[in-house]
Short mmCIF file of N, CA and C in Angstrom, two decimals:
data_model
loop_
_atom_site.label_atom_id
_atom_site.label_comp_id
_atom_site.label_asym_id
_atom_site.label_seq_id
_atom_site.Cartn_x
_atom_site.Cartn_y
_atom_site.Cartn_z
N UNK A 8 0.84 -1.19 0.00
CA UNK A 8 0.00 0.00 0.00
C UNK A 8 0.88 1.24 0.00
N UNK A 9 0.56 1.97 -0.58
CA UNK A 9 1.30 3.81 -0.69
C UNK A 9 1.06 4.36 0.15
N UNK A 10 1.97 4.81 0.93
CA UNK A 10 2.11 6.06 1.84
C UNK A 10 1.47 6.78 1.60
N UNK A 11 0.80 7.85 2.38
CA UNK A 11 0.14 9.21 2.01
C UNK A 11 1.05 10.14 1.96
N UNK A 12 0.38 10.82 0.84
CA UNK A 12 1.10 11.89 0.72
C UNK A 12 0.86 13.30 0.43
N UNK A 13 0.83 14.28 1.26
CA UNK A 13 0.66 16.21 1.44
C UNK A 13 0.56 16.24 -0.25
N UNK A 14 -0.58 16.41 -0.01
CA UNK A 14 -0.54 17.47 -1.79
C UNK A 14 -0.92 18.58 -1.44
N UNK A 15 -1.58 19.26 -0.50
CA UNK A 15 -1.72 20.70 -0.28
C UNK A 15 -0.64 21.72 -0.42
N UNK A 16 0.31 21.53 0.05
CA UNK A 16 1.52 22.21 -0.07
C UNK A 16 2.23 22.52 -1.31
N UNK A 17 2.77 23.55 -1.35
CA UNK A 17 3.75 24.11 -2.64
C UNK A 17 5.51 23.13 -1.82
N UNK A 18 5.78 22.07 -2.96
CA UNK A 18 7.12 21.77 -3.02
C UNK A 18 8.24 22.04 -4.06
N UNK A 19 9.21 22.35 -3.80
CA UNK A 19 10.29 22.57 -5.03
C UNK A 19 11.38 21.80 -4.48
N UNK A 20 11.44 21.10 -5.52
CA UNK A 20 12.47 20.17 -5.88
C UNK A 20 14.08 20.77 -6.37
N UNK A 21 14.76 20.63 -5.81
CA UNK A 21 16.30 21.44 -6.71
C UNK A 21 17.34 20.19 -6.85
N UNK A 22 18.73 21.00 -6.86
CA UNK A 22 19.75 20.26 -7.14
C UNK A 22 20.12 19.65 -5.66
N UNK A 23 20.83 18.54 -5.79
CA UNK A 23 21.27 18.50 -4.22
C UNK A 23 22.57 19.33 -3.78
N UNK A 24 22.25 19.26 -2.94
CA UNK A 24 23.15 20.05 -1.81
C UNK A 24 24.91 19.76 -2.31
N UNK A 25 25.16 18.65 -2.22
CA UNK A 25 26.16 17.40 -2.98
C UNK A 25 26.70 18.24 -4.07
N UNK A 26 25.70 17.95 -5.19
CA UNK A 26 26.16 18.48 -6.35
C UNK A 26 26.94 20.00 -6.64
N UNK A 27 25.80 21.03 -5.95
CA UNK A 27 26.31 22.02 -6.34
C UNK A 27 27.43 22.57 -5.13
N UNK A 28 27.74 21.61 -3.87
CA UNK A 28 28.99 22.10 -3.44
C UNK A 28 30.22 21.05 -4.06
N UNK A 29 29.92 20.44 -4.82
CA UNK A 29 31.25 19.98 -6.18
C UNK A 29 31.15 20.51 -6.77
N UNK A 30 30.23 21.72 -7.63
CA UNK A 30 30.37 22.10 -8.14
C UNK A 30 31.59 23.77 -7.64
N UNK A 31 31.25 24.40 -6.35
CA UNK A 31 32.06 24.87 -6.08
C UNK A 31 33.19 24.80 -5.84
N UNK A 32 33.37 23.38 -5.16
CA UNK A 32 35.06 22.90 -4.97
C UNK A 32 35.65 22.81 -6.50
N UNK A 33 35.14 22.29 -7.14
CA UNK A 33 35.73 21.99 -8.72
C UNK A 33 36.42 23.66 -9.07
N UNK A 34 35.89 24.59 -9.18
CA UNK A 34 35.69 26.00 -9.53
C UNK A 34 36.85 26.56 -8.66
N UNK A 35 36.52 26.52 -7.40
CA UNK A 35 37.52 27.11 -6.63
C UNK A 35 39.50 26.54 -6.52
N UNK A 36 38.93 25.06 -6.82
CA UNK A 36 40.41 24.82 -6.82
C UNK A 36 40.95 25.03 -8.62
N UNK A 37 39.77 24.69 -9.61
CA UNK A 37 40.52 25.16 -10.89
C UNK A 37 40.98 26.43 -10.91
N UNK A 38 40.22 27.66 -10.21
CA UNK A 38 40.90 28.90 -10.36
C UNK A 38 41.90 29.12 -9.48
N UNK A 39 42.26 28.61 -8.44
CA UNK A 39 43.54 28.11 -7.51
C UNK A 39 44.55 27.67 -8.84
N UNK A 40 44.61 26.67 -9.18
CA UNK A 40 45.58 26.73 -9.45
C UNK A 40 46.07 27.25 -11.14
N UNK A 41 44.73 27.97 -11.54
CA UNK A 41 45.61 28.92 -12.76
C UNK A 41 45.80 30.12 -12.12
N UNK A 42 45.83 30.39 -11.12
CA UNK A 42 46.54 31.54 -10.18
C UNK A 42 48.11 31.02 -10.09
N UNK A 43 48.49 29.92 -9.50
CA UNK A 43 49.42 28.76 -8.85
C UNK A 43 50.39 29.57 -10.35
N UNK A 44 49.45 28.47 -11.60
CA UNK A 44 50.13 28.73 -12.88
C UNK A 44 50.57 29.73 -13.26
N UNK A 45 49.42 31.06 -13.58
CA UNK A 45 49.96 32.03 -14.13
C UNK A 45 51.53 32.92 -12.93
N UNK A 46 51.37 32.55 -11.46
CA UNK A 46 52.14 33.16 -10.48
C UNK A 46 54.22 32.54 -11.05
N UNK A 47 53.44 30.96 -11.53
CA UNK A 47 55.08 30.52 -11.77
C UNK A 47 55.52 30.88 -13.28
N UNK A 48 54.36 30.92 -14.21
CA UNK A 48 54.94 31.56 -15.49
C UNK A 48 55.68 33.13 -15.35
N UNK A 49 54.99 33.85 -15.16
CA UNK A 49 55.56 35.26 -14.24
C UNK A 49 56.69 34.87 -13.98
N UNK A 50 57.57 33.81 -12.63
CA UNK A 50 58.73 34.13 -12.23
C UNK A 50 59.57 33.55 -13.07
N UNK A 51 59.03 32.38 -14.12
CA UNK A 51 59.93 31.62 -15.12
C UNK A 51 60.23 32.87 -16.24
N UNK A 52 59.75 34.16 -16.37
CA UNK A 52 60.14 34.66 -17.60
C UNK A 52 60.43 33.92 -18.61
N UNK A 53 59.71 33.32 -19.12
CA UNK A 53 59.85 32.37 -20.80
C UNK A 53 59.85 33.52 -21.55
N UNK A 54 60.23 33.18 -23.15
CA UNK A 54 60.21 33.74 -24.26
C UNK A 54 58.64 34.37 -24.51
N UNK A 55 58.93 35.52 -25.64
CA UNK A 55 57.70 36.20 -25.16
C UNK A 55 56.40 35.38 -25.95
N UNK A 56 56.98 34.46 -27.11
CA UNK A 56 55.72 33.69 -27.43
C UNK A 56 54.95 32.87 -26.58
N UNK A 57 55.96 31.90 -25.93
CA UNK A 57 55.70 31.07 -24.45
C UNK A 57 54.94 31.39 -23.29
N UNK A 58 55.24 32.85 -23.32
CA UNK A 58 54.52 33.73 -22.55
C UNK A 58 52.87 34.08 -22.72
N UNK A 59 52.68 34.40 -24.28
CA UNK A 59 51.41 34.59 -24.70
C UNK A 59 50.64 33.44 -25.07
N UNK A 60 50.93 32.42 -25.28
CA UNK A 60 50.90 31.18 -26.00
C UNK A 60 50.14 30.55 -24.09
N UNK A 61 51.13 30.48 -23.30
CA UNK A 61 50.74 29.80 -21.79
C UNK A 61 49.18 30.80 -21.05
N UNK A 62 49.51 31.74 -21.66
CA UNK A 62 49.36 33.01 -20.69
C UNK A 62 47.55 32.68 -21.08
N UNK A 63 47.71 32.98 -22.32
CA UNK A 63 46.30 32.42 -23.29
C UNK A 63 45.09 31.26 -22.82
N UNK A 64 45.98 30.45 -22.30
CA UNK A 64 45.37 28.98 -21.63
C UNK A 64 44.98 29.19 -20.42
N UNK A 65 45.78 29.73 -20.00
CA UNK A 65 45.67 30.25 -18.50
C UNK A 65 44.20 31.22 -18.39
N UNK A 66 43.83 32.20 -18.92
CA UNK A 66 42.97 32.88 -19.28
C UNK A 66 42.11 32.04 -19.28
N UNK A 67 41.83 31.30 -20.65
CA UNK A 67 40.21 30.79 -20.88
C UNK A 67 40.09 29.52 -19.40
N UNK A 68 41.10 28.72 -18.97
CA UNK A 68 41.04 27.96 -17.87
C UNK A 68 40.55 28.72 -16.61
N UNK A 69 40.69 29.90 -16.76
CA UNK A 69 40.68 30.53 -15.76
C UNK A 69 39.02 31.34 -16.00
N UNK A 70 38.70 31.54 -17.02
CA UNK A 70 37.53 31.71 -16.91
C UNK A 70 36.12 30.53 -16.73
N UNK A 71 36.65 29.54 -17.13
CA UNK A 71 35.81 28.33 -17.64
C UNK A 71 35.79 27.58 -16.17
N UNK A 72 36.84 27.84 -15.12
CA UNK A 72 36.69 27.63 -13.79
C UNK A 72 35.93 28.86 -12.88
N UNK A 73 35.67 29.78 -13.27
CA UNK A 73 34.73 31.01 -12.80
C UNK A 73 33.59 30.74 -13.33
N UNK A 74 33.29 30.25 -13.87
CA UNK A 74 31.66 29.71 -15.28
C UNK A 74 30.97 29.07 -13.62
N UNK A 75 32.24 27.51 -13.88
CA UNK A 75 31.81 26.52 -12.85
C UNK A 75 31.44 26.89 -11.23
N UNK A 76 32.58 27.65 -10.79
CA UNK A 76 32.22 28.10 -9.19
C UNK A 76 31.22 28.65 -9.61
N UNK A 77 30.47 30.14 -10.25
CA UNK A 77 29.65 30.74 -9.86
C UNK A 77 28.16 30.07 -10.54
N UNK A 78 28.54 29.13 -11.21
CA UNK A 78 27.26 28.19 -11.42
C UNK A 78 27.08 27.41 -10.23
N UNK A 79 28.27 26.95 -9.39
CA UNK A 79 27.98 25.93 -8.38
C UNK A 79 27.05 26.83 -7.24
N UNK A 80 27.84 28.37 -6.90
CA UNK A 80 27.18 28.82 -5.59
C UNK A 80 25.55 29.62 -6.40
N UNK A 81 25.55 29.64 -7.46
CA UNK A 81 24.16 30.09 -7.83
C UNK A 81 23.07 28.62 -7.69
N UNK A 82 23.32 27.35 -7.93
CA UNK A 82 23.07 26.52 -7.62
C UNK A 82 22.39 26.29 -6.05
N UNK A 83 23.66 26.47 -5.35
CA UNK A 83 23.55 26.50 -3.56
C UNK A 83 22.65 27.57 -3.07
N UNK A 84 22.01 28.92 -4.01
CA UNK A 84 21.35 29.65 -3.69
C UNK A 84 19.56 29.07 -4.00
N UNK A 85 19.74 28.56 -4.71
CA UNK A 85 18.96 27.51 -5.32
C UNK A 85 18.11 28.19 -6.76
N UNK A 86 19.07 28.58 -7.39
CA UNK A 86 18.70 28.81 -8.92
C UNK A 86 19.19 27.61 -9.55
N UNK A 87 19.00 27.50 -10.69
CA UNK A 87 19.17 25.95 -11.71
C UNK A 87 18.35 25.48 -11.67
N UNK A 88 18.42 24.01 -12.19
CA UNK A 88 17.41 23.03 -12.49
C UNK A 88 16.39 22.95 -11.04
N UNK A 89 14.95 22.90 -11.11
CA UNK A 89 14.04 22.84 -10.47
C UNK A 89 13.10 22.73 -10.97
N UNK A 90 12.43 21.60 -9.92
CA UNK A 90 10.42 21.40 -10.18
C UNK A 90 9.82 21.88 -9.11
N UNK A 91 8.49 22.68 -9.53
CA UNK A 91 7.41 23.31 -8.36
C UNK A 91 6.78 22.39 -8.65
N UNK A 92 6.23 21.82 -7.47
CA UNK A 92 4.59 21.55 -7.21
C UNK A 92 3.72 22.28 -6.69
N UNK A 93 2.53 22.83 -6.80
CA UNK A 93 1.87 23.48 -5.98
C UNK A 93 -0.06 22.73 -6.93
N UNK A 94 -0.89 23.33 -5.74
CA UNK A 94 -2.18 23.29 -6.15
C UNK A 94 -2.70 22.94 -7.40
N UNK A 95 -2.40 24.13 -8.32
CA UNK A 95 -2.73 24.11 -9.82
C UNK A 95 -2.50 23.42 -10.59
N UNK A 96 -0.66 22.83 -10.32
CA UNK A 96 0.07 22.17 -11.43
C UNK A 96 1.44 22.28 -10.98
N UNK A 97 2.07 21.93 -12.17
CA UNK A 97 3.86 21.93 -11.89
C UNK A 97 4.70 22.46 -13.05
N UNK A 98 5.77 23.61 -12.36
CA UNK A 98 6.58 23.89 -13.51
C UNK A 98 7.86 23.17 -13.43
N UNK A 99 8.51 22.68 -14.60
CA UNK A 99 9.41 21.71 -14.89
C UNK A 99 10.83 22.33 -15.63
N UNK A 100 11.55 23.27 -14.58
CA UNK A 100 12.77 23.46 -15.18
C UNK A 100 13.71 22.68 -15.06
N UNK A 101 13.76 21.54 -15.65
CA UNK A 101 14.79 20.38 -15.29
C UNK A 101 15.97 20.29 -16.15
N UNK A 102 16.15 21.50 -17.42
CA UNK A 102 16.97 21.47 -18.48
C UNK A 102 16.07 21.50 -19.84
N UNK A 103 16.85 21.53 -21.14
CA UNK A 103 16.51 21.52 -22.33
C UNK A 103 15.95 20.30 -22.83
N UNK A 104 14.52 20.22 -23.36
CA UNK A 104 14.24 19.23 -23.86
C UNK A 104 13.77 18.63 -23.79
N UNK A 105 12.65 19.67 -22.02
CA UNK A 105 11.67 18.90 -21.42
C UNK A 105 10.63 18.89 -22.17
N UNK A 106 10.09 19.65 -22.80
CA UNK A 106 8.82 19.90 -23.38
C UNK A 106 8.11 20.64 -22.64
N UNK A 107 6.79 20.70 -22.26
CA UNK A 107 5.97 21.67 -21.51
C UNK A 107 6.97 22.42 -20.15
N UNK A 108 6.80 23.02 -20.24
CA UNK A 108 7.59 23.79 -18.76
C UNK A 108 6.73 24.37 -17.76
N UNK A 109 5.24 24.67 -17.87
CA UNK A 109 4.06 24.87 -16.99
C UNK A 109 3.04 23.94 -17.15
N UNK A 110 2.30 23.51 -16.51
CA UNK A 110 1.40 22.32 -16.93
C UNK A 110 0.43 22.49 -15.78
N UNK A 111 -1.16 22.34 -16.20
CA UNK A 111 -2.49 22.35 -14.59
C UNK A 111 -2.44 21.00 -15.11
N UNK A 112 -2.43 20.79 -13.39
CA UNK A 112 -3.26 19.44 -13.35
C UNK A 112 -4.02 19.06 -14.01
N UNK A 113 -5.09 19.61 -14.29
CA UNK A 113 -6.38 19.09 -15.67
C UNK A 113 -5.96 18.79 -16.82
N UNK A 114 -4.40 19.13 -17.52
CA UNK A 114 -3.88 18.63 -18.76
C UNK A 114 -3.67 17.66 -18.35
N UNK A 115 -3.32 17.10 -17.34
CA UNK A 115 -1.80 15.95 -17.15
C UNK A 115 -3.32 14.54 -17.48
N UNK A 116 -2.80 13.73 -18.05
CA UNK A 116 -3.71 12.33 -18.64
C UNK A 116 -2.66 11.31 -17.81
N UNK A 117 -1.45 11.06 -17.83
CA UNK A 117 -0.66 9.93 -17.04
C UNK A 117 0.88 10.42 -17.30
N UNK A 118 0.85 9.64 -15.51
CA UNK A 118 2.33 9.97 -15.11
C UNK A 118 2.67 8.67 -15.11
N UNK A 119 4.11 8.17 -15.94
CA UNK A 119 4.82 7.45 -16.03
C UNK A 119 6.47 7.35 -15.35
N UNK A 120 7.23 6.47 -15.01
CA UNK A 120 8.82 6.35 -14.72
C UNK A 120 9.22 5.88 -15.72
N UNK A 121 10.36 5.89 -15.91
CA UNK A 121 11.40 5.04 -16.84
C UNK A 121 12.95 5.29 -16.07
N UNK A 122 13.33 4.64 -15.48
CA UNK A 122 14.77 4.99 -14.95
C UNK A 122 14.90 6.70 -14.10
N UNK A 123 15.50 7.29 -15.06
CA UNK A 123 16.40 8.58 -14.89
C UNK A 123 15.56 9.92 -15.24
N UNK A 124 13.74 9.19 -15.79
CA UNK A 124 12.75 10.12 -15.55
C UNK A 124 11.80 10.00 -15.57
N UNK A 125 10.76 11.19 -15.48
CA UNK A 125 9.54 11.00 -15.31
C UNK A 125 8.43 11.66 -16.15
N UNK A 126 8.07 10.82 -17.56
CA UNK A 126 7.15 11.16 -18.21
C UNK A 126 5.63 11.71 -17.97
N UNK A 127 5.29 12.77 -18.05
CA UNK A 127 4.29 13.33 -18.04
C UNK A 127 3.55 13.44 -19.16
N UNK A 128 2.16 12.32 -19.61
CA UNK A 128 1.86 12.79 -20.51
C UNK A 128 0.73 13.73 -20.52
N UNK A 129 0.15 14.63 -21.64
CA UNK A 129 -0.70 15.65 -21.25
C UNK A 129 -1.58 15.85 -22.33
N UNK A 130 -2.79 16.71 -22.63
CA UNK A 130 -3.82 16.75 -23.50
C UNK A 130 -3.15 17.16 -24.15
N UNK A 131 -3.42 17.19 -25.89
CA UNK A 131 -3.41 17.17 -27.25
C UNK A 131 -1.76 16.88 -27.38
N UNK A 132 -2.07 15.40 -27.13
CA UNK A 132 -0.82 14.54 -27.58
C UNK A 132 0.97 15.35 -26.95
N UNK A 133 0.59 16.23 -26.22
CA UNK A 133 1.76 17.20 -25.56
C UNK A 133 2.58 16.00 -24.18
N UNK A 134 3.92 16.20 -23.86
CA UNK A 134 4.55 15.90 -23.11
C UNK A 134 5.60 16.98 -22.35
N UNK A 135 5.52 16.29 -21.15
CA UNK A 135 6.75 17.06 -20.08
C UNK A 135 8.01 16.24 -19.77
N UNK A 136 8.61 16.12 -19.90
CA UNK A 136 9.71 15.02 -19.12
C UNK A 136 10.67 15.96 -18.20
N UNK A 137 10.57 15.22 -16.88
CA UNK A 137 11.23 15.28 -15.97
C UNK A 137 12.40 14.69 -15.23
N UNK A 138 13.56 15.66 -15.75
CA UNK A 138 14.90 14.54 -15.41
C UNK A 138 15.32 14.61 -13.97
N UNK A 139 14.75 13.79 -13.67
CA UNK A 139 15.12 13.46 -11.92
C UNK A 139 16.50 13.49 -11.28
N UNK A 140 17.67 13.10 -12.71
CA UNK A 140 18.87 13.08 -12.19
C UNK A 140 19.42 13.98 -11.22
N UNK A 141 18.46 15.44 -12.18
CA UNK A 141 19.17 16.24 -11.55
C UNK A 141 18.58 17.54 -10.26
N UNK A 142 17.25 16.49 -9.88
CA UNK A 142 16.89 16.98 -8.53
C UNK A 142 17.31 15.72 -7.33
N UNK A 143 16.59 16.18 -6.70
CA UNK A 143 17.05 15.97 -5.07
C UNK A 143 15.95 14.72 -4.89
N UNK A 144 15.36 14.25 -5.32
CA UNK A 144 14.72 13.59 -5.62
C UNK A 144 14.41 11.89 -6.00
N UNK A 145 13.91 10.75 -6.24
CA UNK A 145 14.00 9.90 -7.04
C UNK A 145 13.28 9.50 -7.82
N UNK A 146 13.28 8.79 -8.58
CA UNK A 146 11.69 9.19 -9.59
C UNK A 146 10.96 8.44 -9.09
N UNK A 147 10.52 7.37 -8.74
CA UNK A 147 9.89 7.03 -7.59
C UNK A 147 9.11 7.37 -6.51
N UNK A 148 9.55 8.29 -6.30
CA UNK A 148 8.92 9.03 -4.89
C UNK A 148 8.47 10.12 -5.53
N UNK A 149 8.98 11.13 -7.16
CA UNK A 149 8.40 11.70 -7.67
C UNK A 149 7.42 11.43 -8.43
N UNK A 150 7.11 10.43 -8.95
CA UNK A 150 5.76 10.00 -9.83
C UNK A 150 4.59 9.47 -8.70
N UNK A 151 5.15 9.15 -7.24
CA UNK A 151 4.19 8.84 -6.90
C UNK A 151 3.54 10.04 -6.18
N UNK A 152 4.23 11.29 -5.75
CA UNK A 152 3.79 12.70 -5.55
C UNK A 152 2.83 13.26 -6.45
N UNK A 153 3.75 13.08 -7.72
CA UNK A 153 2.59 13.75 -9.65
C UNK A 153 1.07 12.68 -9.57
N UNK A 154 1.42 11.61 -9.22
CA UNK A 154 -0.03 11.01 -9.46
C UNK A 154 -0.73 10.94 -7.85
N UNK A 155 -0.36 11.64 -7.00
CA UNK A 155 -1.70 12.22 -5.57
C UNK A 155 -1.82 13.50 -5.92
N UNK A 156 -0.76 14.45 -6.71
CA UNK A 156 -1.29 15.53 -6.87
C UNK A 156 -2.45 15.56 -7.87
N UNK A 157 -1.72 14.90 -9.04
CA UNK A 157 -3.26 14.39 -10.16
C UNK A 157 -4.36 13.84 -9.72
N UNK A 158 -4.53 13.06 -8.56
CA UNK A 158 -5.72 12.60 -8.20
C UNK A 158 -6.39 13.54 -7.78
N UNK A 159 -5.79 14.41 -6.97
CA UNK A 159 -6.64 15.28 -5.93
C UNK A 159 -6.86 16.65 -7.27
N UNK A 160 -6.13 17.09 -7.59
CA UNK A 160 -6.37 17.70 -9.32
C UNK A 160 -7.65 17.72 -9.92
N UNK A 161 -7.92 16.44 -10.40
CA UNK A 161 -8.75 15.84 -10.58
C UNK A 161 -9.97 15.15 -10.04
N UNK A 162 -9.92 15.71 -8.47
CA UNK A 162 -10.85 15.48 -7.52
C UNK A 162 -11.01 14.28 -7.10
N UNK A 163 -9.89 13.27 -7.17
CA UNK A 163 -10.05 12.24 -6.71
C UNK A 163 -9.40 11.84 -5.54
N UNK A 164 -10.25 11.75 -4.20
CA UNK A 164 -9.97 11.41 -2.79
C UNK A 164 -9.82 10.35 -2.34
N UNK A 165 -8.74 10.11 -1.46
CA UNK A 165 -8.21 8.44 -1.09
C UNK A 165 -9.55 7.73 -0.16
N UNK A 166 -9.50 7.14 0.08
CA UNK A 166 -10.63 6.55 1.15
C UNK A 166 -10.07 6.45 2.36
N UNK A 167 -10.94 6.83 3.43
CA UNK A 167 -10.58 7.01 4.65
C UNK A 167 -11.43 6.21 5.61
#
């Protein structure tokens, strides 16, 4: 038998906690050490091509590790990938490629799993997919949330 489960409530789903502080360590130590780098090119005085040529790498490494930290702590603020639940329906920012990104309950026809997500299908042949990977989440415990929120959506009450 299924647990009960709060559909009254507004939930949002994000990244985990996990992820986006690897995502900061990754960031912070790549720009560590093209600091490290560019500090020993400086005292090596190489030739001046060697110089522009290193110096160059150092740069885009050094930006492409600033991309990552300030994606990781915008993450930890909790911007990025996220699902709302609330009353009405659910918005599905889970990445590119979900399909619907707002959806009422009254569209949604069936919620499905498959592994690594969670198919939403919806009126006039429309779909949502929800990549669980990259919430906090499992799809499991999320399809069985989408289908009490759809029941009750749809006015359908558990028996008591």
């Amino acid at each position: 038998m299924a647990e009960d489960v709060e559909t009254s409530d507004r939930v949002v789903y994000t990244i985990p906690t996990a992820v986006a502080l690897r995502g900061v360590g990754l960031g912070a130590v790549g720009l560590g050490l093209c600091v490290i780098g560019g500090t020993v090119l400086i005292d090596r005085d190489p030739g001046r091509g060697t110089m522009i040529g290193i110096g160059l790498m150092l740069i885009v490494a050094s930006a492409l590790a600033l991309i990552v930290l300030v994606s990781g702590v915008l993450r930890l603020m909790g911007r990025g990938a996220r699902l709302i639940l609330d009353e009405d329906g659910f918005t599905n920012a889970t990445g590119p490629g979900t399909g619907v990104r707002r959806v009422r309950w009254r569209d949604v026809r069936k919620v499905q799993t498959d592994g690594r997500f969670v198919s939403v299908d919806l009126a006039g042949s429309k779909r949502s997919l929800i990549r669980t990977n990259v919430l906090d989440v499992t799809p499991r415990q999320l399809a069985q949330q989408l289908r009490a929120r759809l029941n009750r959506g749809h006015g359908i009450r558990p028996l008591r």
